[in-house]
CSV table of C-alpha atoms and ligand atoms in Angstrom, one decimal:
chain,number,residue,atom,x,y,z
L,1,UNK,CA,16.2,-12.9,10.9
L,2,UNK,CA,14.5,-15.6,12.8
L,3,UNK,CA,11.8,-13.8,14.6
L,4,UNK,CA,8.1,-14.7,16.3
L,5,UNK,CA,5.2,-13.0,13.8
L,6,UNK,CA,2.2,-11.0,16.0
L,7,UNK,CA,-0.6,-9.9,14.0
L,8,UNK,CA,-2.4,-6.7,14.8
L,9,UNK,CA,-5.7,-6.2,14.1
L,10,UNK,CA,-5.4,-4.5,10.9
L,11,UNK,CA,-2.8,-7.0,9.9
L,12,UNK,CA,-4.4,-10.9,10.3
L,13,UNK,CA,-5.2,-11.1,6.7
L,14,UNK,CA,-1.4,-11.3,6.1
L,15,UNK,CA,0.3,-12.0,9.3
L,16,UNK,CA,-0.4,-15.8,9.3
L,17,UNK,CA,0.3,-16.5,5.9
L,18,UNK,CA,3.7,-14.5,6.2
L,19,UNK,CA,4.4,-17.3,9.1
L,20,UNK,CA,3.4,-20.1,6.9
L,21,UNK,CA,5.7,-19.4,5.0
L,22,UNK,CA,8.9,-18.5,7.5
L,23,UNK,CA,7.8,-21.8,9.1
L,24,UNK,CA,7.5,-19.3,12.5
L,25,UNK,CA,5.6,-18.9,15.1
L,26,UNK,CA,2.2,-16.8,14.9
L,27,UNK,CA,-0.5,-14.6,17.3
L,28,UNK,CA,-2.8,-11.9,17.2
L,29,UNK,CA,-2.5,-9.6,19.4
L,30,UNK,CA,-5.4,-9.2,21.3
L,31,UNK,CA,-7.8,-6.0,20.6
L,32,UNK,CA,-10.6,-4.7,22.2
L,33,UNK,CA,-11.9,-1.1,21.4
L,34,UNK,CA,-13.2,0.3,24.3
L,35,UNK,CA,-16.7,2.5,24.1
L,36,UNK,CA,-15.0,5.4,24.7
L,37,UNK,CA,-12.9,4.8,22.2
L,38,UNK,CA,-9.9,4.2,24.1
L,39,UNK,CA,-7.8,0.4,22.8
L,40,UNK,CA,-7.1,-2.9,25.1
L,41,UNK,CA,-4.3,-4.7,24.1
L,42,UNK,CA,-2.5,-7.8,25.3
L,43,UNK,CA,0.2,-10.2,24.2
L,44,UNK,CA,-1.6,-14.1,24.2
L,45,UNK,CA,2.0,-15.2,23.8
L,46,UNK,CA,5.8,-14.5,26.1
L,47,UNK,CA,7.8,-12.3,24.1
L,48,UNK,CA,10.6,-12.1,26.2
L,49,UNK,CA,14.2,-12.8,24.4
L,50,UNK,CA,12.8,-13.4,20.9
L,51,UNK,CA,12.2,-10.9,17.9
L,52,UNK,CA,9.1,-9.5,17.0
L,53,UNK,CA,7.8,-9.2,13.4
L,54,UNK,CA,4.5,-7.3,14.7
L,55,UNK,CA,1.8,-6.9,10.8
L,56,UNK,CA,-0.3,-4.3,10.7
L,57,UNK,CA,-1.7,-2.5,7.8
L,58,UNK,CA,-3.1,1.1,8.3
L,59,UNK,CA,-6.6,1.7,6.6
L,60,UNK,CA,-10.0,2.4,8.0
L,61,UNK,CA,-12.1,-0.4,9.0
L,62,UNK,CA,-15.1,-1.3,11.3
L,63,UNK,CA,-12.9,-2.3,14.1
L,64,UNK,CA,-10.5,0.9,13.9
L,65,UNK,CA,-9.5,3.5,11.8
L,66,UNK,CA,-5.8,4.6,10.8
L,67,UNK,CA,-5.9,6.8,14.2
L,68,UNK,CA,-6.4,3.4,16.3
L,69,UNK,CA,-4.0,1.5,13.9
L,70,UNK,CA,-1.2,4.1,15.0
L,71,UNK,CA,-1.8,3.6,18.2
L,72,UNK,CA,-1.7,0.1,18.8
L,73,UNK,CA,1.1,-0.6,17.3
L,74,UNK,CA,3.3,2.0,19.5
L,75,UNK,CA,1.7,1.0,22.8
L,76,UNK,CA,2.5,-2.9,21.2
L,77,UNK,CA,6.0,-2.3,20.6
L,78,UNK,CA,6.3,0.1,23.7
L,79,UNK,CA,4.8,-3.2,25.8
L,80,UNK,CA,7.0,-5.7,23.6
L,81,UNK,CA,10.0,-4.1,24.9
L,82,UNK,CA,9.0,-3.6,28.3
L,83,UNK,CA,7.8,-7.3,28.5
L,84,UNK,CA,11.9,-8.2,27.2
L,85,UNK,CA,11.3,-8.7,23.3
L,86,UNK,CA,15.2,-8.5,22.0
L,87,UNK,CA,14.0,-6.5,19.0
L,88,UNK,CA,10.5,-5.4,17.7
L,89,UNK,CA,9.9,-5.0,14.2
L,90,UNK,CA,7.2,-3.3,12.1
L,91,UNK,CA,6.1,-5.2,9.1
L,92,UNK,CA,3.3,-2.2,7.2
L,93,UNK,CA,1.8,-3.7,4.1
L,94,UNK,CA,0.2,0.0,4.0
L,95,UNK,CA,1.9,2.4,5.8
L,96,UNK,CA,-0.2,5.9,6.4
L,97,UNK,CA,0.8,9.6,5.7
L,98,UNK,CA,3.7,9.7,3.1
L,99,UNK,CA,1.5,11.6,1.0
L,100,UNK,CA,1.7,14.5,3.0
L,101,UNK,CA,5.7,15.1,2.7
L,102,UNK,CA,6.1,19.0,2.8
L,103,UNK,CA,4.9,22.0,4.5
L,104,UNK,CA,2.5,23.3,1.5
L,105,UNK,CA,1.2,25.9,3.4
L,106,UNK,CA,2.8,28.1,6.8
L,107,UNK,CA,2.0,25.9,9.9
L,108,UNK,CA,1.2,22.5,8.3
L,109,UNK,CA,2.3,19.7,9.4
L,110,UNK,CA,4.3,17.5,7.6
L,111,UNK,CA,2.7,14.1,8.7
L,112,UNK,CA,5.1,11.8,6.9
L,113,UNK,CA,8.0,13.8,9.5
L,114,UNK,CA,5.6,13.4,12.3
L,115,UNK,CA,5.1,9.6,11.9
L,116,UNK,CA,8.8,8.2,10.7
L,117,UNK,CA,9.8,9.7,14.0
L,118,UNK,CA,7.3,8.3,16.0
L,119,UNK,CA,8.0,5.1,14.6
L,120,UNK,CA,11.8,5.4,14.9
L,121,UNK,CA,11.2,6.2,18.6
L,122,UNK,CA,9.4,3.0,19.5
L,123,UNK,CA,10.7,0.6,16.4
L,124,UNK,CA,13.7,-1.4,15.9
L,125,UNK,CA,13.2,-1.7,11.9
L,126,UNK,CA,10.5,-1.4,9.7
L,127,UNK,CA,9.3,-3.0,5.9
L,128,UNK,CA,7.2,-0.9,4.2
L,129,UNK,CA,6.2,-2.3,0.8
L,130,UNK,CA,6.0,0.3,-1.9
L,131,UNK,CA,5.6,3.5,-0.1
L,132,UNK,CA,4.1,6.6,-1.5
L,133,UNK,CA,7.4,8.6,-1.1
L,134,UNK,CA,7.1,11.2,-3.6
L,135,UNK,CA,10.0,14.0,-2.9
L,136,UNK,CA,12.0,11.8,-0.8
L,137,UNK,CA,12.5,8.8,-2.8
L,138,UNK,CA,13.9,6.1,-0.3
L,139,UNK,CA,12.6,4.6,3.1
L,140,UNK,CA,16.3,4.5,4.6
L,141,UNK,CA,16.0,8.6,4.1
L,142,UNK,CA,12.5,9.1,6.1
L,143,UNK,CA,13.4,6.3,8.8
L,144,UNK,CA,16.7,6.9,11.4
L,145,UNK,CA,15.8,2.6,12.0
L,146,UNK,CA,16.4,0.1,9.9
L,147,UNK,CA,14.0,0.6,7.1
L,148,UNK,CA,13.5,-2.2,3.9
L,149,UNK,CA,11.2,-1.2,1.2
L,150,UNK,CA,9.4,-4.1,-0.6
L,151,UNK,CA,7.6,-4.0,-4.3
L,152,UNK,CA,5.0,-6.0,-5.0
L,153,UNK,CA,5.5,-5.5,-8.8
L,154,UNK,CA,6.7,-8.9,-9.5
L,155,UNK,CA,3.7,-10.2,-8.1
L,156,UNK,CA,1.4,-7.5,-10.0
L,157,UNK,CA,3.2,-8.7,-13.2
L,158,UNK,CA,2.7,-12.4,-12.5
L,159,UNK,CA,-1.0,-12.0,-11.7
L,160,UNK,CA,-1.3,-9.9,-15.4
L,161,UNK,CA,0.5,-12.2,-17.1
L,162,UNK,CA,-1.0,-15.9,-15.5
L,163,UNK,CA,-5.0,-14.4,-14.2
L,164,UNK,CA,-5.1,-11.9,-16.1
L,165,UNK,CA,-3.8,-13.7,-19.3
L,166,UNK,CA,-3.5,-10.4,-21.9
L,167,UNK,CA,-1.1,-11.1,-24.3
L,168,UNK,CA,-0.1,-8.3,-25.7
L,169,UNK,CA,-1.3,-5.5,-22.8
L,170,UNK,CA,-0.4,-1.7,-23.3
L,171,UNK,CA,0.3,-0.4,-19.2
L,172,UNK,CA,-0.6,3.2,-18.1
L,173,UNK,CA,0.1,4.8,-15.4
L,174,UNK,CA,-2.3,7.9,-14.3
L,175,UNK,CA,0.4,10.2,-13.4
L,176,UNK,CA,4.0,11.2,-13.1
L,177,UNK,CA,4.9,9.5,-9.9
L,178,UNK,CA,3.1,6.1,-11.0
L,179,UNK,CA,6.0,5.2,-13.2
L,180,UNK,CA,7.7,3.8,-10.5
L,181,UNK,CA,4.5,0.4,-10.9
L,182,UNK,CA,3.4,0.8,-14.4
L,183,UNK,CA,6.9,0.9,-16.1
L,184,UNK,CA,8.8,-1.2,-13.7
L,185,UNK,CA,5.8,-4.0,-14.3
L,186,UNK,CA,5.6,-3.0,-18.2
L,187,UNK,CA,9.4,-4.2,-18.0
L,188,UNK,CA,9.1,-7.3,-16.9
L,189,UNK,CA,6.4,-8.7,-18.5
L,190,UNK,CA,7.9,-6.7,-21.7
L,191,UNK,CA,5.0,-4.4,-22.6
L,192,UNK,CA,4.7,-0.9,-23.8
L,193,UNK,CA,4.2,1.8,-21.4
L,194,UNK,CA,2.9,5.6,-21.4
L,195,UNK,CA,2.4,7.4,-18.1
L,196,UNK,CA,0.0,10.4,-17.9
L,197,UNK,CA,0.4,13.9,-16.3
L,198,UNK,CA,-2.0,14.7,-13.9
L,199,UNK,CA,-2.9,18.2,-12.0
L,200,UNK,CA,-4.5,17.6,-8.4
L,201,UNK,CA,-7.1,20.5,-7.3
L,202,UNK,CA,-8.8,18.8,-4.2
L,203,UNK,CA,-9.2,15.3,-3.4
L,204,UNK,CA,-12.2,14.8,-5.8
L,205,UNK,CA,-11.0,17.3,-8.4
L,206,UNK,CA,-8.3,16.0,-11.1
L,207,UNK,CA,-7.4,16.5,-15.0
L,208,UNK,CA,-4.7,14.0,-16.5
L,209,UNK,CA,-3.6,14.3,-20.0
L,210,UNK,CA,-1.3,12.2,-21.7
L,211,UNK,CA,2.0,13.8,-23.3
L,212,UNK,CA,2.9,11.3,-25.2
L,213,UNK,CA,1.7,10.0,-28.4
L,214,UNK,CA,0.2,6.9,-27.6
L,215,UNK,CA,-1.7,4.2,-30.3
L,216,UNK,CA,-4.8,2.3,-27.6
L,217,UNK,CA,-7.5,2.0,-30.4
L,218,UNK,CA,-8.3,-2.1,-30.5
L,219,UNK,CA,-5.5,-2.5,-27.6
L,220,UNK,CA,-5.9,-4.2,-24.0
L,221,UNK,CA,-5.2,-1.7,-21.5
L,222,UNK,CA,-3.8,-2.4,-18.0
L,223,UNK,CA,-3.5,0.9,-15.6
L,224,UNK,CA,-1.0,0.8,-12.9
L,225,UNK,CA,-1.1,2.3,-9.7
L,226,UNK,CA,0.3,2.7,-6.2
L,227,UNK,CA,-3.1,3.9,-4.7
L,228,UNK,CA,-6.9,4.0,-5.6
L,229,UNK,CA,-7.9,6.2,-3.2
L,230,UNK,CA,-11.2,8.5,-4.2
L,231,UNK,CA,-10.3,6.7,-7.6
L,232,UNK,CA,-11.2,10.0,-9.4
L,233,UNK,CA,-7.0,9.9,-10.4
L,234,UNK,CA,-8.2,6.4,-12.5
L,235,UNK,CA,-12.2,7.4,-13.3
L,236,UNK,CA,-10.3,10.6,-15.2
L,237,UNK,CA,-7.5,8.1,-16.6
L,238,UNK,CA,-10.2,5.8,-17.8
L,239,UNK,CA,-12.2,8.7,-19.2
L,240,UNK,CA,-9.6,9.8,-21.3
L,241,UNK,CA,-8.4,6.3,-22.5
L,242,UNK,CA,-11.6,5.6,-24.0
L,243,UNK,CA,-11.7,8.4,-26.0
L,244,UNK,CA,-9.6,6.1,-28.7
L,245,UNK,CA,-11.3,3.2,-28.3
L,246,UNK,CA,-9.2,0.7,-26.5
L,247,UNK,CA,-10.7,-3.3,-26.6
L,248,UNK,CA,-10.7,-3.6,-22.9
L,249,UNK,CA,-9.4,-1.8,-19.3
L,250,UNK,CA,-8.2,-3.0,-16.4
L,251,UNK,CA,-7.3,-1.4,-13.4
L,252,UNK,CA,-4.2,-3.0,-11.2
L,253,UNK,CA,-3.1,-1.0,-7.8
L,254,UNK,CA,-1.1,-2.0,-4.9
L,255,UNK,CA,-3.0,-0.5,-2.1
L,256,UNK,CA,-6.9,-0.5,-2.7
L,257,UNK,CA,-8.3,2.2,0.1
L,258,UNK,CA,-11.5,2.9,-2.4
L,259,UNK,CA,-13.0,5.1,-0.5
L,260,UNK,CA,-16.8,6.0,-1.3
L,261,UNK,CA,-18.5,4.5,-3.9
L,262,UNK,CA,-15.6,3.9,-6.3
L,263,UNK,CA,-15.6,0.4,-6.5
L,264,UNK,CA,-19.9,0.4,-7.6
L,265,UNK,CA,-18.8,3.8,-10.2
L,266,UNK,CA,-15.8,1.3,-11.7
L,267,UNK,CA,-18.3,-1.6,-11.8
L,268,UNK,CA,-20.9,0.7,-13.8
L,269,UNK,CA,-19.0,1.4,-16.3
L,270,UNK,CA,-17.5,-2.0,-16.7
L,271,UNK,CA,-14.3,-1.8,-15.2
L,272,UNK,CA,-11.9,-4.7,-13.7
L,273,UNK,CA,-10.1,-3.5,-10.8
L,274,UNK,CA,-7.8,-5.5,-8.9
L,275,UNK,CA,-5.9,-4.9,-5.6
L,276,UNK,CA,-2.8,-6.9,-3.5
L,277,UNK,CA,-4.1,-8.0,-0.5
L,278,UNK,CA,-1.9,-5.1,1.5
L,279,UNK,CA,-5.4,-4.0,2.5
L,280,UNK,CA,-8.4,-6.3,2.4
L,281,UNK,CA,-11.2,-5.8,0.4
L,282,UNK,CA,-13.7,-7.8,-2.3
L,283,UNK,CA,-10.8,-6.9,-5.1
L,284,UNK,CA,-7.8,-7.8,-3.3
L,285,UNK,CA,-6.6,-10.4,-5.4
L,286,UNK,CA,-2.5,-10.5,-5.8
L,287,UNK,CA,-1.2,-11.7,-1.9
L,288,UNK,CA,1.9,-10.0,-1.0
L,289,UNK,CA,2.8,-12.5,2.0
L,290,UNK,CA,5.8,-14.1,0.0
L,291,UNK,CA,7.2,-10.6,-0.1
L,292,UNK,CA,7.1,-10.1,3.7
L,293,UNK,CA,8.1,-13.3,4.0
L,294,UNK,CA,11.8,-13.1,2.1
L,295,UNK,CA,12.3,-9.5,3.4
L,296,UNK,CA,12.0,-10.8,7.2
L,297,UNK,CA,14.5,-13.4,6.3
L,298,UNK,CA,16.9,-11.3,4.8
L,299,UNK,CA,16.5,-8.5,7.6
J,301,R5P,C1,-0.9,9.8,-6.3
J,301,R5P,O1,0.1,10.4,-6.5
J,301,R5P,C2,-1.1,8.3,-6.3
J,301,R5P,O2,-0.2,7.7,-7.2
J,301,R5P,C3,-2.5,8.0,-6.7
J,301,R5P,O3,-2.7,8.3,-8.0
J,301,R5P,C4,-3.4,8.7,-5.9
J,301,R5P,O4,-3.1,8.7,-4.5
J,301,R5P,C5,-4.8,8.2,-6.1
J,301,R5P,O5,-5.7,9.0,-5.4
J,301,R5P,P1,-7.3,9.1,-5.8
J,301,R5P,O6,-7.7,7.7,-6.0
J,301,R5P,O7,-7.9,9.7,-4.6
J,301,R5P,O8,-7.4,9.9,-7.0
């Protein structure tokens, strides 16, 4: 798809190199946060006629949190449209609320419902890349639009493999659902693989144990995740892992929210963590824009 690429202002760090690379046109949308909280947008460029790759990532920052991100990017589409775009498109490095995907208790509301269908309502397609879908396991399920899910496993494996430069790495993955990064990147790069079991009590409360029999003692360690979000699902991991010994741990996740004071408890303790860049933060290393990049070709 040949299409115009607007950043939002959660999405700058990627939008521009995603047009580098589709040799397309780029903006930011502009963004002003009024002081009562209420958002100014505006288009710096014409929309009218052409498609509209809009970037925005969804994570708390100084200028917005994931509230504001939600919001500008309906009233942006809603505007694109009305302004005569022929089709917008949502491009999420990090897309918000999968996690909660059923109604645990009587009256809940099961976010991940609440925003596919807002998005549906205002979006002609989205790309996600790697999506915390847990119980439902594909986009094109959650989303009645077009819906592409990306990985950015390859790039994880490359950046073990050529920064990283372990030979001979053993990857873990914290829990059940994490088998979905830590095996699939085990396989390419052709290293062994054990995935832990983990039992959530609160947001700060976890126990992992591993089920499987696994030899770490003098062995490079690489654990592989979706999200570090508290980081108490990789502190426990860690604590666990180093009960045999290992020669070294790193930490590789796709989305780095590290919330708190994760990143200075991992540093402590002597622990490499690394991030993609799907948000931005001082350990976002692996860039994901070559991902975006194909996917918005191929859409
Ligand atoms: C959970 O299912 C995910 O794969 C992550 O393990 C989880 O979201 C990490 O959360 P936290 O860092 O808060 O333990």
């Amino acid at each position: 798809m040949k299409a115009v690429v607007i950043s939002c202002s959660h999405g700058k760090h990627l939008g521009e190199k995603i047009s580098k690379k589709l040799k397309s046109k780029h903006s930011s949308l502009e963004y002003e946060k009024f002081p009562d909280g209420e958002l100014h947008l505006r288009f710096s460029d014409d929309v009218k006629g052409k498609n509209i790759v809009l970037v925005q990532s969804f994570y708390d920052s100084k200028e917005g949190n994931v509230q504001d991100c939600i919001v500008e990017v309906l009233f942006a589409s809603h505007t694109a449209k009305e302004l005569g775009a022929s089709k917008v498109i949502l491009a999420a490095p990090y897309f918000p609320y999968f996690r909660q995907d059923k109604r645990f208790r009587k009256g809940d509301v099961v976010s991940l419902k609440a925003m596919t269908a807002l998005i549906g309502k205002y979006f002609d397609g989205i790309i996600v890349l790697d999506p915390h879908l847990h119980r439902q396991s594909n986009v094109k399920d959650v989303f009645r639009i077009k819906a592409e899910k990306i990985t950015a496993n390859k790039a994880i494996a490359d950046f073990i493999r050529k920064k990283l430069k372990i030979k001979n790495p053993v990857l873990i993955g914290p829990d059940e659902e994490s088998y979905k990064w830590a095996r699939n990147v085990a396989e390419i790069i052709k290293a062994e693989s054990y995935i832990y079991e983990k039992k959530r009590y609160s947001s700060y409360h976890v126990e992992v144990k591993l089920g499987e029999k696994a030899e770490l003692k003098g062995r490079d360690i690489v654990v592989v995740d979706d999200i570090v979000s508290t980081g108490h699902t990789i502190l426990e991991t860690i604590k666990d892992i180093k009960k045999q010994k290992p020669k070294s741990i790193s930490c590789v996740c796709v989305h780095g929210i590290f919330a708190g004071s994760i990143l200075s408890e991992l540093s402590k303790g002597r622990i490499k963590i690394f991030s993609t860049n799907t948000i931005p933060n001082s350990k976002s290393r692996i860039d994901v824009s070559k991902e975006f990049a194909s996917a918005i070709m191929n859409f």
